Coordinates of C-alpha atoms in Angstrom, one line a residue:
X1498 CA -37.4 72.1 -60.1
X1499 CA -39.5 70.9 -62.9
X1500 CA -39.7 71.6 -66.6
X1501 CA -42.8 72.2 -68.6
X1502 CA -43.1 70.7 -72.1
X1503 CA -43.9 73.1 -74.9
X1504 CA -43.4 71.2 -78.2
X1505 CA -42.6 74.1 -80.5
X1506 CA -43.5 72.4 -83.7
X1507 CA -44.8 69.0 -82.5
X1508 CA -42.3 67.2 -84.7
X1509 CA -40.5 64.1 -83.7
X1510 CA -37.3 64.9 -81.9
X1511 CA -38.0 68.6 -82.0
X1512 CA -40.0 69.3 -78.8
X1513 CA -39.1 70.4 -75.3
X1514 CA -40.2 68.4 -72.3
X1515 CA -40.5 68.5 -68.6
X1516 CA -40.8 66.7 -65.3
X1517 CA -43.4 67.3 -62.6
X1518 CA -46.3 65.7 -60.8
X1519 CA -49.6 67.5 -61.2
X1520 CA -53.1 67.4 -59.7
X1521 CA -56.2 68.6 -61.4
X1522 CA -56.2 72.4 -60.9
X1523 CA -59.8 72.8 -61.7
X1524 CA -61.4 75.3 -59.4
X1525 CA -58.1 77.0 -58.6
X1526 CA -57.7 80.6 -59.7
X1527 CA -55.1 81.1 -62.4
X1528 CA -53.9 84.1 -64.4
X1529 CA -54.6 84.3 -68.1
X1530 CA -52.0 86.9 -68.8
X1531 CA -49.8 86.1 -71.8
X1532 CA -47.2 88.6 -70.7
X1533 CA -44.5 87.3 -68.3
X1534 CA -44.2 89.2 -65.0
X1535 CA -41.3 91.5 -64.6
X1536 CA -39.7 89.1 -62.2
X1537 CA -39.5 86.3 -64.7
X1538 CA -36.6 85.5 -66.9
X1539 CA -37.1 85.9 -70.6
X1540 CA -34.9 84.1 -73.1
X1541 CA -33.5 86.5 -75.7
X1542 CA -35.0 86.9 -79.2
X1543 CA -33.0 85.9 -82.2
X1544 CA -33.6 88.3 -85.1
X1545 CA -32.9 85.9 -88.0
X1546 CA -34.0 82.4 -88.6
X1547 CA -30.5 81.4 -89.5
X1548 CA -29.4 82.5 -86.0
X1549 CA -32.3 80.9 -84.2
X1550 CA -31.2 77.9 -82.0
X1551 CA -32.7 74.5 -82.1
X1552 CA -33.6 74.8 -78.4
X1553 CA -34.8 77.8 -76.4
X1554 CA -35.3 77.8 -72.6
X1555 CA -36.6 80.3 -70.0
X1556 CA -37.9 80.2 -66.5
X1557 CA -41.1 81.7 -65.2
X1558 CA -43.5 81.6 -62.3
X1559 CA -46.4 79.2 -62.5
X1560 CA -48.9 81.9 -63.0
X1561 CA -47.6 82.8 -66.5
X1562 CA -49.4 81.1 -69.3
X1563 CA -47.6 81.7 -72.7
X1564 CA -49.2 81.6 -76.1
X1565 CA -48.0 79.7 -79.1
X1566 CA -46.3 82.8 -80.5
X1567 CA -43.8 82.5 -77.6
X1568 CA -42.8 79.1 -78.9
X1569 CA -42.4 80.0 -82.6
X1570 CA -39.1 81.8 -82.1
X1571 CA -37.3 78.5 -82.6
X1572 CA -38.0 74.9 -83.4
X1573 CA -38.3 73.8 -79.7
X1574 CA -38.7 75.4 -76.3
X1575 CA -38.2 74.4 -72.7
X1576 CA -39.8 76.2 -69.9
X1577 CA -38.7 75.8 -66.3
X1578 CA -41.4 76.7 -63.8
X1579 CA -40.2 77.8 -60.4
X1580 CA -36.8 76.1 -60.8
X1581 CA -35.5 76.5 -57.2
X1582 CA -32.4 74.3 -56.7
X1583 CA -29.8 73.5 -59.3
X1584 CA -31.9 74.5 -62.4
X1585 CA -28.9 74.7 -64.9
X1586 CA -27.6 71.1 -64.4
X1587 CA -31.1 69.7 -64.4
X1588 CA -32.0 71.5 -67.6
X1589 CA -28.8 70.5 -69.2
X1590 CA -29.4 66.8 -68.4
X1591 CA -32.8 67.0 -70.2
X1592 CA -31.5 68.9 -73.2
X1593 CA -28.5 66.5 -73.7
X1594 CA -30.7 63.4 -73.3
X1595 CA -29.2 62.2 -70.0
X1596 CA -32.6 62.3 -68.4
X1597 CA -35.9 61.4 -69.8
X1598 CA -38.4 64.3 -69.2
X1599 CA -41.9 63.3 -68.2
X1600 CA -43.7 66.4 -67.0
X1601 CA -47.1 67.4 -68.2
X1602 CA -48.7 70.8 -68.5
X1603 CA -50.9 71.6 -65.5
X1604 CA -52.7 74.3 -67.5
X1605 CA -53.9 74.8 -71.0
X1606 CA -51.9 77.1 -73.3
X1607 CA -53.9 79.0 -75.9
X1608 CA -52.9 79.8 -79.5
X1609 CA -53.9 83.4 -78.8
X1610 CA -54.9 85.0 -75.5
X1611 CA -58.3 85.9 -77.0
X1612 CA -59.0 82.2 -77.5
X1613 CA -58.9 81.5 -73.7
X1614 CA -62.2 80.9 -72.1
X1615 CA -61.5 83.4 -69.3
X1616 CA -59.5 86.6 -70.0
X1617 CA -61.0 88.9 -67.5
X1618 CA -59.0 88.4 -64.3
X1619 CA -58.7 91.9 -62.9
X1620 CA -61.3 93.0 -60.3
X1621 CA -63.3 96.1 -61.0
X1622 CA -64.3 98.1 -57.9
X1623 CA -63.1 95.2 -55.8
X1624 CA -65.4 92.7 -57.6
X1625 CA -64.4 89.9 -59.9
X1626 CA -67.4 87.8 -61.1
X1627 CA -66.9 84.1 -61.6
X1628 CA -69.5 83.5 -64.3
X1629 CA -67.9 80.4 -65.7
X1630 CA -69.1 78.1 -62.8
X1631 CA -67.4 74.7 -63.0
X1632 CA -66.1 75.3 -66.4
X1633 CA -62.6 76.4 -65.5
X1634 CA -59.4 75.3 -67.3
X1635 CA -59.6 72.3 -69.6
X1636 CA -63.3 71.6 -69.0
X1637 CA -64.0 75.0 -70.5
X1638 CA -61.8 74.4 -73.5
X1639 CA -63.8 71.3 -74.3
X1640 CA -66.9 73.5 -74.8
X1641 CA -65.1 75.7 -77.3
X1642 CA -64.8 75.4 -81.0
X1643 CA -61.2 76.6 -81.1
X1644 CA -58.5 74.2 -80.2
X1645 CA -55.8 75.1 -77.7
X1646 CA -52.1 75.3 -78.8
X1647 CA -51.1 72.8 -76.1
X1648 CA -53.8 71.0 -74.0
X1649 CA -53.8 70.3 -70.3
X1650 CA -51.7 67.2 -69.7
X1651 CA -49.6 67.7 -72.9
X1652 CA -46.0 66.5 -72.8
X1653 CA -43.5 64.7 -75.1
X1654 CA -40.5 62.5 -74.5
X1655 CA -37.6 61.0 -76.3
X1656 CA -39.5 57.9 -77.2
X1657 CA -43.0 56.9 -78.3
X1658 CA -45.7 54.8 -76.6
X1659 CA -48.5 52.5 -77.8
X1660 CA -51.5 52.0 -75.5
X1661 CA -52.5 48.3 -75.7
X1662 CA -55.2 47.5 -73.2
X1663 CA -57.4 49.2 -70.6
X1664 CA -59.4 47.4 -67.9
X1665 CA -61.5 49.2 -65.3
X1666 CA -63.1 48.2 -62.0
X1667 CA -65.0 50.2 -59.4
X1668 CA -61.9 51.3 -57.6
X1669 CA -59.0 51.1 -60.1
X1670 CA -58.0 50.9 -63.7
X1671 CA -55.2 48.8 -65.3
X1672 CA -53.4 50.0 -68.4
X1673 CA -50.8 48.0 -70.4
X1674 CA -48.6 50.0 -72.8
X1675 CA -45.5 49.4 -74.9
X1676 CA -42.5 51.6 -75.5
X1677 CA -42.5 51.6 -79.3
X1678 CA -39.5 53.9 -79.7
X1679 CA -35.8 53.2 -79.8
X1680 CA -34.6 54.3 -76.4
X1681 CA -35.7 53.9 -72.8
X1682 CA -38.4 56.2 -71.7
X1683 CA -41.1 57.3 -69.2
X1684 CA -44.7 57.9 -69.9
X1685 CA -47.3 59.8 -67.8
X1686 CA -50.5 57.8 -68.1
X1687 CA -53.7 59.9 -67.4
X1688 CA -57.2 58.7 -66.7
X1689 CA -60.2 61.0 -67.5
X1690 CA -63.8 60.2 -66.4
X1691 CA -66.6 61.2 -68.7
X1692 CA -70.1 61.1 -67.2
X1693 CA -72.5 60.0 -69.9
X1694 CA -75.8 60.6 -68.1
X1695 CA -74.9 63.9 -66.5
X1696 CA -76.6 67.3 -67.1
X1697 CA -74.9 69.9 -69.2
X1698 CA -74.1 71.8 -66.1
X1699 CA -71.3 69.3 -65.3
X1700 CA -67.9 69.2 -67.1
X1701 CA -67.8 66.5 -69.8
X1702 CA -64.4 65.2 -68.6
X1703 CA -62.4 65.3 -65.4
X1704 CA -59.0 64.1 -64.5
X1705 CA -59.5 61.0 -62.4
X1706 CA -55.9 60.0 -61.8
X1707 CA -52.4 59.5 -63.3
X1708 CA -49.2 57.7 -62.8
X1709 CA -45.8 57.2 -64.6
X1710 CA -44.3 54.1 -66.1
X1711 CA -40.9 53.3 -67.6
X1712 CA -39.8 50.7 -70.1
X1713 CA -36.9 49.8 -72.3
X1714 CA -37.2 50.0 -76.1
X1715 CA -39.9 47.5 -77.2
X1716 CA -40.7 46.7 -73.6
X1717 CA -44.2 46.7 -72.0
X1718 CA -45.3 48.3 -68.8
X1719 CA -48.4 48.0 -66.5
X1720 CA -50.0 51.0 -64.9
X1721 CA -52.5 50.7 -62.1
X1722 CA -54.3 53.9 -61.2
X1723 CA -56.7 54.0 -58.2
X1724 CA -60.1 55.6 -58.6
X1725 CA -61.2 57.5 -55.5
X1726 CA -64.8 57.9 -54.6
X1727 CA -64.6 61.5 -55.5
X1728 CA -64.2 60.6 -59.2
X1729 CA -67.9 59.8 -59.3
X1730 CA -69.2 62.4 -56.8
X1731 CA -70.8 65.9 -57.1
X1732 CA -71.4 68.5 -54.4
X1733 CA -74.9 68.3 -53.0
X1734 CA -75.7 71.9 -51.9
X1735 CA -78.9 70.8 -50.2
X1736 CA -77.1 68.4 -47.9
X1737 CA -73.7 70.2 -47.9
X1738 CA -71.8 67.0 -48.8
X1739 CA -70.3 65.1 -51.7
X1740 CA -72.7 62.5 -53.1
X1741 CA -72.3 59.7 -55.7
X1742 CA -73.7 60.5 -59.1
X1743 CA -74.7 57.0 -60.4
X1744 CA -74.8 56.1 -64.0
X1745 CA -72.5 55.3 -66.9
X1746 CA -69.0 56.7 -67.1
X1747 CA -66.5 56.4 -70.0
X1748 CA -63.0 56.2 -68.7
X1749 CA -60.3 57.4 -71.1
X1750 CA -56.6 56.4 -70.8
X1751 CA -54.7 59.1 -72.7
X1752 CA -51.6 61.3 -72.8
X1753 CA -53.5 64.6 -72.5
X1754 CA -57.0 66.0 -71.9
X1755 CA -57.8 65.9 -75.6
X1756 CA -56.3 62.6 -76.7
X1757 CA -58.3 59.4 -76.6
X1758 CA -55.9 56.4 -76.8
X1759 CA -58.1 53.9 -75.1
X1760 CA -61.6 54.0 -73.4
X1761 CA -63.8 51.6 -71.4
X1762 CA -67.4 51.9 -70.1
X1763 CA -68.1 51.7 -66.4
X1764 CA -71.5 51.7 -64.6
X1765 CA -71.4 53.3 -61.2
X1766 CA -74.2 52.1 -58.8
X1767 CA -76.0 54.5 -56.4
X1768 CA -74.4 54.7 -52.9
X1769 CA -70.9 53.8 -54.0

């Protein structure tokens, strides 16, 4: 079971959180429907603000991507994706503060469905054109003028973190950060690679890796994230193989695909 953070109003102490491990879903087909399937569980609607709870929770399959309006029904929301075993006790532990949530969104949630880069997901006469090329998911959102409600990688916890230093080598990055809050916590540190010498046909930012760290209040933690060769490779259609794209890359250590907490420049030689 994992929970997905929603962050109803993005205020301190008033956001829902989750726990999961994610991989970059770029290139995977996802549904853009804002309506939950009939098999999902909806939380009830509370008609008056005075009766709205501080927390709201529901479960849904991973294909459902809600809009911000779903989260406005109360101050905070918790979404359990494919909960499987023992979802009620696990959810209760998070809501009551017994467990520190640390999940991150594996998709981007729009403010409105019309804002999504891709809304046409139903084949016509058995054909569904993929005209977006490589710009699927958060890479497509970076090319849009409208901001998402909650970006890829978004997630909040019961404490706050300060990113202190970032050092990068050819095969790994080292990040030092501090728990600047008042209780123990866990942070999911994400590394994004931005090719500075690439053509416009390539996404401007890709998830290169991530890891989690824990620290007590005021404590520091060190995160080491390996950089695979694929971080700096593109598909060569002529040779039918992945090849290194040499040049300058800016590596970002951040808490989501749109945050920029720390960055460092790395030059990748040919033939890496």
